[in-house]
Short mmCIF file of C-alpha atoms in Angstrom, two decimals:
data_model
loop_
_atom_site.label_atom_id
_atom_site.label_comp_id
_atom_site.label_asym_id
_atom_site.label_seq_id
_atom_site.Cartn_x
_atom_site.Cartn_y
_atom_site.Cartn_z
CA MET A 6 100.77 -128.61 -94.18
CA ALA A 7 98.22 -129.35 -91.45
CA TYR A 8 95.82 -131.89 -92.93
CA LYS A 9 92.20 -131.97 -91.85
CA ASN A 10 89.45 -134.50 -92.47
CA SER A 11 85.96 -133.87 -93.78
CA SER A 12 83.21 -132.88 -91.35
CA LEU A 13 80.78 -134.80 -93.58
CA VAL A 14 82.05 -138.10 -92.14
CA SER A 15 79.46 -139.94 -90.04
CA TYR A 16 81.30 -143.25 -89.71
CA THR A 17 84.99 -144.02 -89.16
CA LYS A 18 86.83 -147.35 -89.29
CA LEU A 19 90.48 -146.74 -90.02
CA SER A 20 92.17 -149.31 -92.21
CA PRO A 21 95.74 -150.53 -91.62
CA ASN A 22 96.14 -150.61 -95.40
CA ASN A 23 97.94 -147.34 -96.05
CA SER A 24 101.46 -146.00 -96.54
CA GLY A 25 101.39 -143.40 -93.80
CA GLN A 26 102.18 -139.73 -94.33
CA ARG A 27 101.84 -138.47 -97.92
CA THR A 28 104.94 -137.43 -99.82
CA HIS A 29 102.99 -135.00 -102.05
CA SER A 30 100.43 -132.31 -101.33
CA ILE A 31 96.81 -133.03 -102.25
CA ASP A 32 95.95 -131.83 -105.75
CA ARG A 33 93.87 -134.72 -107.14
CA ILE A 34 90.58 -136.45 -106.39
CA THR A 35 89.91 -139.97 -107.67
CA PRO A 36 86.30 -141.24 -107.48
CA HIS A 37 85.82 -145.02 -107.68
CA CYS A 38 82.84 -147.35 -108.02
CA VAL A 39 82.47 -150.02 -105.34
CA VAL A 40 80.61 -152.46 -107.63
CA GLY A 41 77.99 -152.99 -104.96
CA GLN A 42 75.22 -151.00 -103.31
CA CYS A 43 76.85 -151.29 -99.92
CA SER A 44 76.89 -149.28 -96.69
CA VAL A 45 79.79 -147.36 -95.18
CA GLU A 46 79.97 -150.07 -92.52
CA THR A 47 80.40 -152.77 -95.16
CA LEU A 48 83.16 -150.76 -96.81
CA GLY A 49 84.90 -150.43 -93.46
CA ASN A 50 84.84 -154.20 -93.02
CA ILE A 51 86.15 -154.71 -96.56
CA PHE A 52 89.16 -152.47 -95.94
CA LEU A 53 89.94 -153.73 -92.42
CA PRO A 54 91.85 -156.99 -93.12
CA THR A 55 95.52 -156.54 -94.00
CA SER A 56 95.11 -159.38 -96.48
CA ARG A 57 92.84 -157.15 -98.56
CA GLN A 58 95.72 -154.80 -99.44
CA ALA A 59 93.22 -152.10 -100.39
CA SER A 60 91.64 -149.00 -98.89
CA SER A 61 90.38 -145.52 -99.70
CA ASN A 62 90.34 -142.23 -97.89
CA TYR A 63 86.56 -141.96 -97.98
CA GLY A 64 83.55 -143.99 -99.02
CA ILE A 65 79.96 -143.01 -99.79
CA GLY A 66 77.37 -145.62 -98.88
CA VAL A 67 74.16 -146.42 -100.71
CA ASP A 68 72.25 -144.05 -98.39
CA GLY A 69 74.64 -141.13 -99.01
CA ARG A 70 76.47 -141.35 -95.69
CA VAL A 71 80.22 -140.71 -95.74
CA GLY A 72 82.74 -143.07 -94.15
CA MET A 73 86.45 -142.48 -93.54
CA TYR A 74 88.96 -145.35 -93.76
CA VAL A 75 92.28 -143.53 -94.27
CA GLU A 76 92.85 -140.01 -92.97
CA GLU A 77 93.60 -137.34 -95.56
CA LYS A 78 97.14 -136.95 -94.26
CA ASN A 79 97.90 -140.54 -95.28
CA ARG A 80 98.17 -142.29 -98.65
CA SER A 81 95.48 -144.91 -99.30
CA TRP A 82 95.91 -147.99 -101.50
CA CYS A 83 93.18 -147.46 -104.05
CA SER A 84 94.17 -146.51 -107.60
CA SER A 85 96.82 -149.10 -108.62
CA SER A 86 99.25 -146.17 -108.73
CA SER A 87 101.47 -145.09 -105.87
CA ALA A 88 102.14 -141.75 -107.56
CA ASN A 89 98.43 -141.01 -107.92
CA ASP A 90 97.48 -142.11 -104.40
CA GLN A 91 100.26 -139.99 -102.88
CA ARG A 92 98.54 -136.85 -104.12
CA ALA A 93 94.87 -137.88 -104.46
CA ILE A 94 91.94 -138.12 -102.11
CA THR A 95 90.32 -141.42 -103.08
CA ILE A 96 86.58 -141.96 -102.73
CA GLU A 97 84.78 -145.28 -103.13
CA CYS A 98 81.11 -144.82 -104.11
CA ALA A 99 78.30 -147.37 -103.81
CA SER A 100 77.21 -148.44 -107.28
CA ASP A 101 75.30 -151.07 -109.22
CA THR A 102 77.08 -154.38 -109.68
CA ALA A 103 77.01 -154.33 -113.49
CA GLU A 104 78.17 -151.87 -116.14
CA PRO A 105 77.65 -148.94 -116.35
CA TYR A 106 77.91 -149.22 -112.51
CA ALA A 107 75.41 -146.42 -111.92
CA PHE A 108 75.27 -144.45 -108.66
CA LYS A 109 72.04 -143.56 -106.91
CA ASP A 110 71.24 -139.84 -106.98
CA VAL A 111 71.89 -139.51 -103.23
CA VAL A 112 75.39 -140.95 -103.72
CA TYR A 113 76.27 -138.72 -106.66
CA ASN A 114 74.95 -135.61 -104.92
CA ARG A 115 77.00 -136.44 -101.82
CA LEU A 116 80.07 -136.97 -104.02
CA VAL A 117 79.64 -133.42 -105.32
CA GLU A 118 79.35 -132.16 -101.75
CA LEU A 119 82.35 -134.15 -100.53
CA CYS A 120 84.56 -133.04 -103.43
CA THR A 121 83.56 -129.44 -102.79
CA ASP A 122 84.51 -129.83 -99.12
CA ILE A 123 87.85 -131.44 -99.99
CA CYS A 124 88.71 -128.67 -102.44
CA ARG A 125 87.68 -125.88 -100.07
CA ARG A 126 89.69 -127.23 -97.11
CA ASN A 127 92.74 -127.67 -99.34
CA GLY A 128 92.56 -124.10 -100.67
CA LYS A 129 91.24 -124.95 -104.14
CA THR A 130 88.71 -122.90 -106.10
CA LYS A 131 88.55 -125.10 -109.21
CA LEU A 132 88.08 -128.81 -109.86
CA LEU A 133 89.32 -129.73 -113.35
CA TRP A 134 88.39 -132.65 -115.60
CA LEU A 135 90.82 -132.63 -118.51
CA GLY A 136 89.36 -135.82 -119.97
CA ASP A 137 92.67 -137.31 -121.08
CA LYS A 138 95.23 -139.40 -119.20
CA THR A 139 98.37 -138.02 -120.84
CA LYS A 140 97.23 -134.41 -120.55
CA THR A 141 96.25 -134.86 -116.90
CA LEU A 142 99.35 -136.70 -115.73
CA ASN A 143 101.60 -134.12 -117.42
CA TYR A 144 99.64 -131.19 -116.05
CA THR A 145 100.91 -129.25 -113.05
CA PRO A 146 97.88 -127.83 -111.23
CA LYS A 147 98.01 -124.21 -110.15
CA SER A 148 97.87 -123.53 -106.43
CA ASP A 149 94.08 -123.09 -106.52
CA GLU A 150 93.34 -126.12 -108.75
CA MET A 151 92.37 -129.70 -108.01
CA VAL A 152 92.39 -132.31 -110.81
CA LEU A 153 90.19 -135.37 -111.31
CA THR A 154 91.78 -138.72 -112.17
CA VAL A 155 90.31 -142.20 -112.68
CA HIS A 156 91.39 -145.71 -111.74
CA ARG A 157 91.06 -147.05 -115.31
CA TRP A 158 94.06 -144.93 -116.31
CA PHE A 159 96.33 -147.01 -114.07
CA ALA A 160 94.89 -150.53 -114.37
CA ASN A 161 92.89 -152.68 -116.76
CA LYS A 162 89.61 -151.84 -115.03
CA SER A 163 86.35 -150.08 -115.90
CA CYS A 164 86.43 -148.08 -112.63
CA PRO A 165 84.74 -145.68 -111.99
CA GLY A 166 82.35 -147.27 -114.53
CA ASN A 167 80.93 -145.68 -117.65
CA TRP A 168 78.09 -144.04 -115.71
CA MET A 169 80.45 -142.01 -113.53
CA TYR A 170 83.06 -141.57 -116.26
CA ALA A 171 80.44 -139.83 -118.40
CA ARG A 172 79.73 -137.45 -115.50
CA MET A 173 83.27 -136.42 -114.59
CA GLY A 174 82.88 -133.13 -116.45
CA ASP A 175 79.57 -132.50 -114.71
CA LEU A 176 81.17 -133.25 -111.33
CA ALA A 177 83.98 -130.78 -112.03
CA SER A 178 81.51 -128.13 -113.17
CA LYS A 179 79.22 -128.49 -110.14
CA VAL A 180 82.08 -128.43 -107.65
CA THR A 181 83.78 -125.46 -109.29
CA ALA A 182 80.48 -123.56 -109.32
CA ALA A 183 80.00 -124.28 -105.61
CA LEU A 184 83.52 -123.02 -104.93
CA GLY A 185 82.88 -119.82 -106.91
CA GLY A 186 85.60 -120.55 -109.45
CA SER A 187 85.49 -120.48 -113.26
CA MET A 188 85.07 -123.74 -115.15
CA GLU A 189 87.70 -125.21 -117.46
CA THR A 190 86.87 -128.35 -119.40
CA VAL A 191 89.22 -129.78 -122.02
CA THR A 192 88.17 -132.61 -124.31
CA PRO A 193 90.59 -135.39 -125.27
CA ALA A 194 90.46 -134.43 -128.95
CA GLU A 195 91.76 -130.98 -128.11
CA GLN A 196 94.80 -132.47 -126.41
CA ASP A 197 95.80 -135.44 -128.50
CA GLY A 198 95.51 -135.40 -132.26
CA SER A 199 95.79 -139.20 -132.34
CA SER A 200 92.29 -139.54 -130.91
CA ALA A 201 90.66 -136.88 -133.08
CA ALA A 202 89.92 -139.28 -135.94
CA ILE A 203 88.35 -141.95 -133.70
CA LYS A 204 85.09 -141.14 -131.95
CA VAL A 205 82.59 -142.99 -129.79
CA GLY A 206 80.11 -144.73 -132.08
CA ASP A 207 82.56 -145.18 -134.97
CA LEU A 208 82.70 -148.50 -136.75
CA VAL A 209 86.40 -149.37 -137.04
CA THR A 210 88.81 -151.90 -138.46
CA ILE A 211 91.94 -152.94 -136.58
CA THR A 212 95.17 -152.04 -138.34
CA GLY A 213 97.53 -152.83 -135.45
CA SER A 214 98.62 -156.14 -133.99
CA ALA A 215 98.40 -155.54 -130.23
CA TYR A 216 95.87 -154.41 -127.62
CA TYR A 217 96.59 -151.34 -125.50
CA ASN A 218 98.20 -153.57 -122.84
CA GLY A 219 100.59 -155.06 -125.39
CA LYS A 220 98.93 -158.46 -125.79
CA ALA A 221 98.56 -159.76 -129.34
CA ILE A 222 95.17 -159.32 -131.01
CA PRO A 223 93.84 -162.66 -132.36
CA ASP A 224 93.40 -162.94 -136.12
CA TRP A 225 89.63 -163.51 -135.81
CA VAL A 226 89.28 -160.20 -133.96
CA LYS A 227 91.26 -158.32 -136.63
CA LYS A 228 89.04 -159.74 -139.36
CA LEU A 229 85.89 -158.12 -137.92
CA ARG A 230 84.72 -154.52 -137.70
CA TRP A 231 83.98 -153.12 -134.23
CA TYR A 232 82.06 -150.27 -132.63
CA VAL A 233 83.96 -147.85 -130.41
CA VAL A 234 82.34 -147.39 -127.00
CA GLU A 235 84.91 -145.11 -125.32
CA VAL A 236 87.82 -142.84 -126.27
CA SER A 237 90.31 -141.29 -123.84
CA GLY A 238 93.50 -139.82 -125.29
CA ASP A 239 95.25 -142.50 -127.33
CA ARG A 240 93.08 -145.25 -125.79
CA ALA A 241 89.90 -146.48 -127.47
CA VAL A 242 87.67 -149.28 -126.22
CA ILE A 243 86.00 -151.48 -128.81
CA ASN A 244 82.96 -153.44 -127.77
CA LYS A 245 80.40 -154.98 -130.15
CA ASP A 246 81.27 -156.23 -133.58
CA GLU A 247 79.27 -155.09 -136.59
CA SER A 248 76.91 -158.08 -136.41
CA GLY A 249 76.34 -157.78 -132.67
CA LYS A 250 77.37 -161.41 -132.22
CA TYR A 251 80.58 -160.69 -130.33
CA ALA A 252 81.43 -158.33 -127.46
CA ILE A 253 85.01 -158.08 -126.23
CA MET A 254 85.25 -154.70 -124.39
CA SER A 255 88.97 -154.33 -125.18
CA ALA A 256 91.26 -151.31 -125.20
CA VAL A 257 93.27 -150.55 -128.36
CA LYS A 258 95.49 -147.60 -129.26
CA THR A 259 93.66 -145.16 -131.52
CA SER A 260 96.63 -145.32 -133.89
CA ALA A 261 95.86 -149.04 -134.35
CA LEU A 262 92.33 -148.33 -135.61
CA ALA A 263 90.88 -147.01 -138.85
CA VAL A 264 87.37 -145.68 -139.30
CA ALA A 265 85.34 -148.05 -141.46
CA GLY A 266 82.08 -146.18 -141.05
CA ALA A 267 80.29 -144.12 -138.45
CA ALA A 268 76.66 -143.66 -137.60
CA THR A 269 75.33 -140.35 -138.95
CA ALA A 270 72.43 -138.19 -137.95
CA GLU A 271 70.42 -139.63 -140.83
CA THR A 272 70.70 -143.22 -139.61
CA TYR A 273 69.43 -142.80 -136.07
CA ARG A 274 67.37 -140.72 -133.69
CA ILE A 275 68.18 -139.82 -130.10
CA HIS A 276 66.08 -140.89 -127.12
CA THR A 277 66.83 -139.52 -123.65
CA VAL A 278 66.12 -142.25 -121.11
CA ALA A 279 63.48 -141.37 -118.51
CA HIS A 280 62.79 -143.06 -115.18
CA GLY A 281 61.06 -146.39 -115.77
CA ASP A 282 62.23 -146.81 -119.37
CA THR A 283 63.39 -150.23 -120.54
CA LEU A 284 65.13 -151.18 -123.76
CA TRP A 285 62.16 -153.37 -124.69
CA ALA A 286 59.68 -150.51 -124.22
CA ILE A 287 61.89 -148.07 -126.13
CA ALA A 288 62.25 -150.52 -129.03
CA LYS A 289 58.50 -151.08 -129.10
CA LYS A 290 57.81 -147.33 -129.11
CA TYR A 291 60.23 -146.42 -131.89
CA LEU A 292 60.66 -149.65 -133.85
CA GLY A 293 57.25 -151.24 -133.34
CA ASN A 294 58.66 -154.42 -131.82
CA GLY A 295 60.22 -154.77 -128.37
CA SER A 296 62.38 -157.68 -129.49
CA ARG A 297 64.36 -155.26 -131.67
CA TYR A 298 65.99 -153.84 -128.51
CA LYS A 299 69.16 -155.72 -129.52
CA GLU A 300 69.57 -153.29 -132.40
CA ILE A 301 69.66 -150.44 -129.89
CA VAL A 302 72.16 -152.33 -127.74
CA SER A 303 74.43 -152.88 -130.76
CA LEU A 304 74.18 -149.34 -132.14
CA ASN A 305 75.09 -147.84 -128.75
CA GLY A 306 77.83 -150.34 -127.96
CA LEU A 307 76.16 -151.31 -124.68
CA THR A 308 77.71 -154.11 -122.66
CA SER A 309 74.49 -154.96 -120.83
CA ASN A 310 70.78 -154.15 -120.90
CA VAL A 311 71.15 -151.69 -118.01
CA ILE A 312 70.15 -148.10 -118.83
CA TYR A 313 69.76 -145.09 -116.56
CA SER A 314 67.86 -141.81 -116.46
CA GLY A 315 69.45 -139.08 -118.58
CA MET A 316 71.31 -141.52 -120.80
CA LYS A 317 71.08 -140.61 -124.50
CA LEU A 318 70.43 -143.59 -126.77
CA LYS A 319 70.75 -143.77 -130.54
CA ILE A 320 67.60 -145.35 -132.02
CA PRO A 321 67.82 -146.85 -135.53
CA ASN A 322 65.53 -145.34 -138.13
CA LYS A 323 62.96 -147.89 -139.32
#
Protein backbone atom coordinates (compact mmCIF):
# COMPACT_ATOMS: atom_id res chain seq x y z
CA MET A 1 0.00 0.00 0.00
CA ALA A 2 1.21 3.51 -0.84
CA TYR A 3 0.79 5.53 2.35
CA LYS A 4 0.05 9.23 2.19
CA ASN A 5 0.06 11.91 4.87
CA SER A 6 -2.66 14.42 5.65
CA SER A 7 -2.80 17.69 3.71
CA LEU A 8 -4.12 19.33 6.90
CA VAL A 9 -0.59 19.35 8.36
CA SER A 10 0.87 22.84 8.76
CA TYR A 11 3.91 21.91 10.85
CA THR A 12 6.28 18.95 10.63
CA LYS A 13 9.03 17.84 13.02
CA LEU A 14 9.69 14.15 12.55
CA SER A 15 10.53 12.22 15.69
CA PRO A 16 13.16 9.47 15.80
CA ASN A 17 10.87 7.61 18.19
CA ASN A 18 9.16 5.15 15.87
CA SER A 19 9.47 1.55 14.71
CA GLY A 20 9.66 2.24 11.00
CA GLN A 21 7.36 0.66 8.42
CA ARG A 22 4.06 -0.69 9.77
CA THR A 23 3.44 -4.42 9.78
CA HIS A 24 -0.36 -4.00 9.58
CA SER A 25 -2.61 -1.88 7.39
CA ILE A 26 -4.28 1.14 8.98
CA ASP A 27 -7.72 0.30 10.38
CA ARG A 28 -7.72 2.14 13.74
CA ILE A 29 -7.52 5.71 15.00
CA THR A 30 -6.48 6.43 18.59
CA PRO A 31 -7.08 9.98 19.90
CA HIS A 32 -5.07 11.00 22.98
CA CYS A 33 -5.10 13.97 25.35
CA VAL A 34 -1.82 15.85 25.75
CA VAL A 35 -2.61 17.05 29.30
CA GLY A 36 -1.60 20.57 28.36
CA GLN A 37 -2.89 23.36 26.15
CA CYS A 38 0.23 23.29 24.02
CA SER A 39 1.15 24.18 20.44
CA VAL A 40 2.18 21.83 17.65
CA GLU A 41 5.70 23.21 18.01
CA THR A 42 5.79 22.26 21.70
CA LEU A 43 4.60 18.76 20.85
CA GLY A 44 7.35 18.46 18.26
CA ASN A 45 9.95 19.37 20.88
CA ILE A 46 8.47 16.88 23.33
CA PHE A 47 8.74 14.01 20.84
CA LEU A 48 12.19 14.94 19.48
CA PRO A 49 14.54 13.53 22.18
CA THR A 50 15.21 9.79 21.92
CA SER A 51 15.14 9.68 25.71
CA ARG A 52 11.44 10.50 25.61
CA GLN A 53 10.60 7.14 24.00
CA ALA A 54 7.25 8.52 22.85
CA SER A 55 5.67 9.99 19.74
CA SER A 56 2.45 10.18 17.75
CA ASN A 57 1.60 10.34 14.08
CA TYR A 58 -0.20 13.66 14.42
CA GLY A 59 -0.90 16.32 17.01
CA ILE A 60 -3.51 19.06 17.21
CA GLY A 61 -2.37 22.22 18.95
CA VAL A 62 -4.44 24.52 21.13
CA ASP A 63 -5.16 26.74 18.10
CA GLY A 64 -6.38 23.83 15.95
CA ARG A 65 -3.27 23.54 13.79
CA VAL A 66 -2.13 20.03 12.85
CA GLY A 67 1.44 18.82 13.34
CA MET A 68 3.03 15.62 12.03
CA TYR A 69 5.71 13.78 14.04
CA VAL A 70 5.63 10.27 12.55
CA GLU A 71 4.55 9.65 8.97
CA GLU A 72 1.49 7.46 8.46
CA LYS A 73 3.59 4.73 6.89
CA ASN A 74 5.45 4.27 10.19
CA ARG A 75 4.40 3.00 13.62
CA SER A 76 4.47 5.64 16.37
CA TRP A 77 5.09 4.93 20.07
CA CYS A 78 1.93 6.27 21.61
CA SER A 79 -0.61 3.79 23.00
CA SER A 80 1.42 1.47 25.29
CA SER A 81 0.55 -1.28 22.82
CA SER A 82 2.71 -2.33 19.90
CA ALA A 83 -0.20 -4.21 18.33
CA ASN A 84 -2.44 -1.14 18.46
CA ASP A 85 0.18 1.31 17.20
CA GLN A 86 1.04 -0.97 14.27
CA ARG A 87 -2.45 -0.49 12.86
CA ALA A 88 -3.57 2.87 14.34
CA ILE A 89 -3.08 6.49 13.41
CA THR A 90 -2.36 8.14 16.75
CA ILE A 91 -3.35 11.75 17.42
CA GLU A 92 -2.32 13.81 20.44
CA CYS A 93 -4.79 16.63 21.18
CA ALA A 94 -4.18 19.74 23.29
CA SER A 95 -6.28 19.53 26.44
CA ASP A 96 -6.75 20.94 29.91
CA THR A 97 -4.26 19.76 32.51
CA ALA A 98 -6.86 18.29 34.89
CA GLU A 99 -9.66 15.75 34.53
CA PRO A 100 -11.83 15.61 32.49
CA TYR A 101 -8.99 16.96 30.25
CA ALA A 102 -11.38 18.94 28.05
CA PHE A 103 -10.48 20.01 24.51
CA LYS A 104 -11.22 23.45 23.13
CA ASP A 105 -13.90 23.48 20.42
CA VAL A 106 -11.33 24.32 17.73
CA VAL A 107 -9.31 21.24 18.69
CA TYR A 108 -12.28 18.88 18.73
CA ASN A 109 -13.59 20.20 15.42
CA ARG A 110 -10.16 19.74 13.84
CA LEU A 111 -10.02 16.20 15.25
CA VAL A 112 -13.26 15.43 13.41
CA GLU A 113 -11.78 16.89 10.23
CA LEU A 114 -8.49 15.03 10.59
CA CYS A 115 -10.18 11.69 11.30
CA THR A 116 -12.40 12.20 8.26
CA ASP A 117 -9.32 12.88 6.12
CA ILE A 118 -7.51 9.81 7.48
CA CYS A 119 -10.49 7.57 6.80
CA ARG A 120 -11.07 8.94 3.30
CA ARG A 121 -7.43 8.55 2.20
CA ASN A 122 -7.37 5.00 3.56
CA GLY A 123 -10.54 3.99 1.70
CA LYS A 124 -12.88 3.95 4.70
CA THR A 125 -16.50 5.08 4.69
CA LYS A 126 -17.28 4.37 8.36
CA LEU A 127 -15.61 5.20 11.67
CA LEU A 128 -16.84 2.87 14.43
CA TRP A 129 -16.92 3.33 18.19
CA LEU A 130 -17.86 -0.02 19.71
CA GLY A 131 -17.47 1.29 23.26
CA ASP A 132 -15.90 -1.87 24.67
CA LYS A 133 -12.28 -3.05 24.76
CA THR A 134 -12.91 -6.78 24.34
CA LYS A 135 -15.43 -6.28 21.54
CA THR A 136 -13.14 -3.86 19.71
CA LEU A 137 -9.92 -5.86 19.98
CA ASN A 138 -11.71 -9.02 18.79
CA TYR A 139 -13.43 -7.23 15.93
CA THR A 140 -12.10 -7.53 12.39
CA PRO A 141 -13.04 -4.33 10.54
CA LYS A 142 -14.50 -4.66 7.07
CA SER A 143 -12.50 -3.18 4.23
CA ASP A 144 -14.42 0.11 4.43
CA GLU A 145 -14.34 0.43 8.24
CA MET A 146 -12.04 2.24 10.64
CA VAL A 147 -12.28 1.58 14.40
CA LEU A 148 -11.64 3.91 17.34
CA THR A 149 -9.47 2.73 20.24
CA VAL A 150 -8.27 4.48 23.41
CA HIS A 151 -5.02 4.50 25.37
CA ARG A 152 -6.70 3.62 28.69
CA TRP A 153 -7.43 0.15 27.32
CA PHE A 154 -3.70 -0.63 27.20
CA ALA A 155 -2.32 1.18 30.26
CA ASN A 156 -3.42 2.41 33.68
CA LYS A 157 -4.16 5.90 32.35
CA SER A 158 -7.19 8.16 31.98
CA CYS A 159 -6.22 9.04 28.37
CA PRO A 160 -7.98 10.38 26.35
CA GLY A 161 -9.68 11.81 29.47
CA ASN A 162 -13.34 11.56 30.40
CA TRP A 163 -14.25 14.59 28.28
CA MET A 164 -13.08 12.97 25.05
CA TYR A 165 -14.07 9.46 26.11
CA ALA A 166 -17.66 10.65 26.46
CA ARG A 167 -17.51 12.02 22.90
CA MET A 168 -16.06 9.01 21.09
CA GLY A 169 -19.49 8.03 19.80
CA ASP A 170 -20.11 11.59 18.64
CA LEU A 171 -16.72 11.63 16.87
CA ALA A 172 -17.54 8.38 15.07
CA SER A 173 -20.98 9.68 14.08
CA LYS A 174 -19.69 13.01 12.73
CA VAL A 175 -16.88 11.42 10.75
CA THR A 176 -19.10 8.70 9.29
CA ALA A 177 -21.67 11.31 8.28
CA ALA A 178 -18.96 13.36 6.55
CA LEU A 179 -17.82 10.23 4.71
CA GLY A 180 -21.37 9.45 3.59
CA GLY A 181 -21.48 6.12 5.40
CA SER A 182 -24.10 4.70 7.78
CA MET A 183 -23.52 4.90 11.52
CA GLU A 184 -23.05 1.87 13.77
CA THR A 185 -22.75 2.41 17.50
CA VAL A 186 -22.62 -0.49 19.95
CA THR A 187 -22.84 0.05 23.69
CA PRO A 188 -20.74 -2.01 26.11
CA ALA A 189 -23.84 -3.53 27.72
CA GLU A 190 -24.87 -4.98 24.38
CA GLN A 191 -21.54 -6.77 24.07
CA ASP A 192 -20.68 -7.98 27.53
CA GLY A 193 -23.33 -9.22 29.91
CA SER A 194 -20.92 -8.82 32.84
CA SER A 195 -21.22 -5.04 32.64
CA ALA A 196 -24.99 -4.92 32.18
CA ALA A 197 -25.72 -4.96 35.92
CA ILE A 198 -23.23 -2.18 36.74
CA LYS A 199 -23.93 1.31 35.43
CA VAL A 200 -22.39 4.74 35.80
CA GLY A 201 -23.87 6.38 38.89
CA ASP A 202 -24.49 3.11 40.75
CA LEU A 203 -23.56 2.86 44.40
CA VAL A 204 -21.68 -0.43 44.77
CA THR A 205 -20.05 -2.70 47.30
CA ILE A 206 -16.85 -4.58 46.51
CA THR A 207 -17.22 -8.35 46.52
CA GLY A 208 -13.83 -9.19 45.00
CA SER A 209 -10.35 -8.99 46.47
CA ALA A 210 -8.31 -7.41 43.67
CA TYR A 211 -8.34 -4.29 41.48
CA TYR A 212 -8.52 -4.65 37.70
CA ASN A 213 -4.70 -4.63 37.52
CA GLY A 214 -4.47 -7.54 39.97
CA LYS A 215 -3.33 -5.59 43.03
CA ALA A 216 -5.05 -6.43 46.31
CA ILE A 217 -7.84 -4.14 47.46
CA PRO A 218 -7.23 -2.87 51.04
CA ASP A 219 -9.75 -3.92 53.68
CA TRP A 220 -10.76 -0.31 54.41
CA VAL A 221 -11.73 0.15 50.75
CA LYS A 222 -13.83 -3.03 50.75
CA LYS A 223 -15.70 -1.86 53.84
CA LEU A 224 -17.06 1.26 52.08
CA ARG A 225 -19.63 1.75 49.34
CA TRP A 226 -18.50 3.55 46.18
CA TYR A 227 -19.99 5.40 43.23
CA VAL A 228 -19.22 4.14 39.73
CA VAL A 229 -17.92 6.88 37.43
CA GLU A 230 -17.14 4.82 34.31
CA VAL A 231 -17.95 1.42 32.80
CA SER A 232 -16.26 -0.14 29.76
CA GLY A 233 -16.80 -3.85 29.15
CA ASP A 234 -15.77 -5.75 32.27
CA ARG A 235 -13.94 -2.69 33.67
CA ALA A 236 -15.63 -0.28 36.08
CA VAL A 237 -14.00 2.73 37.71
CA ILE A 238 -15.06 3.59 41.25
CA ASN A 239 -14.42 7.10 42.47
CA LYS A 240 -16.12 8.73 45.48
CA ASP A 241 -17.27 6.80 48.48
CA GLU A 242 -20.82 7.20 49.77
CA SER A 243 -19.83 9.93 52.24
CA GLY A 244 -17.76 11.88 49.72
CA LYS A 245 -14.79 11.78 52.08
CA TYR A 246 -12.64 9.52 49.94
CA ALA A 247 -11.83 9.47 46.21
CA ILE A 248 -9.68 6.69 44.79
CA MET A 249 -10.44 6.60 41.01
CA SER A 250 -9.65 2.88 40.75
CA ALA A 251 -10.57 0.26 38.16
CA VAL A 252 -12.30 -2.94 39.32
CA LYS A 253 -13.80 -5.83 37.35
CA THR A 254 -17.58 -5.51 37.14
CA SER A 255 -17.81 -9.10 38.39
CA ALA A 256 -16.14 -7.93 41.62
CA LEU A 257 -18.89 -5.38 42.32
CA ALA A 258 -22.47 -5.60 43.54
CA VAL A 259 -25.05 -2.85 43.26
CA ALA A 260 -25.87 -1.47 46.69
CA GLY A 261 -28.12 1.29 45.41
CA ALA A 262 -28.41 3.57 42.43
CA ALA A 263 -29.65 7.10 42.00
CA THR A 264 -33.15 7.16 40.49
CA ALA A 265 -35.03 9.79 38.57
CA GLU A 266 -36.90 10.70 41.75
CA THR A 267 -33.74 11.58 43.69
CA TYR A 268 -32.18 14.05 41.30
CA ARG A 269 -32.75 16.48 38.46
CA ILE A 270 -30.58 17.02 35.40
CA HIS A 271 -28.81 20.29 34.61
CA THR A 272 -27.03 20.76 31.27
CA VAL A 273 -23.95 22.89 31.85
CA ALA A 274 -23.87 26.15 29.87
CA HIS A 275 -20.89 28.39 29.14
CA GLY A 276 -19.95 30.31 32.28
CA ASP A 277 -21.59 27.90 34.73
CA THR A 278 -19.78 27.01 37.94
CA LEU A 279 -20.60 24.33 40.48
CA TRP A 280 -21.10 27.02 43.12
CA ALA A 281 -23.60 28.92 40.95
CA ILE A 282 -25.45 25.73 40.01
CA ALA A 283 -25.72 24.70 43.66
CA LYS A 284 -26.98 28.15 44.62
CA LYS A 285 -29.60 28.09 41.84
CA TYR A 286 -31.01 24.64 42.59
CA LEU A 287 -30.13 24.06 46.24
CA GLY A 288 -30.23 27.61 47.58
CA ASN A 289 -26.66 27.51 48.87
CA GLY A 290 -23.50 27.55 46.77
CA SER A 291 -21.54 25.68 49.41
CA ARG A 292 -23.66 22.60 48.69
CA TYR A 293 -21.76 22.14 45.40
CA LYS A 294 -19.94 19.22 47.07
CA GLU A 295 -23.20 17.27 46.98
CA ILE A 296 -23.25 17.68 43.20
CA VAL A 297 -19.60 16.62 42.97
CA SER A 298 -20.32 13.47 45.01
CA LEU A 299 -23.54 12.52 43.21
CA ASN A 300 -21.83 12.78 39.80
CA GLY A 301 -18.61 11.08 40.87
CA LEU A 302 -16.53 14.06 39.76
CA THR A 303 -12.80 13.97 40.43
CA SER A 304 -12.40 17.75 40.33
CA ASN A 305 -14.50 20.91 40.23
CA VAL A 306 -13.95 21.29 36.47
CA ILE A 307 -17.13 21.22 34.37
CA TYR A 308 -17.64 21.93 30.69
CA SER A 309 -20.40 23.09 28.35
CA GLY A 310 -22.84 20.34 27.40
CA MET A 311 -22.03 18.22 30.43
CA LYS A 312 -25.16 16.78 32.10
CA LEU A 313 -25.09 17.00 35.90
CA LYS A 314 -27.35 15.24 38.38
CA ILE A 315 -28.67 17.77 40.92
CA PRO A 316 -29.99 16.44 44.25
CA ASN A 317 -33.61 17.20 45.03
CA LYS A 318 -33.89 19.49 48.05
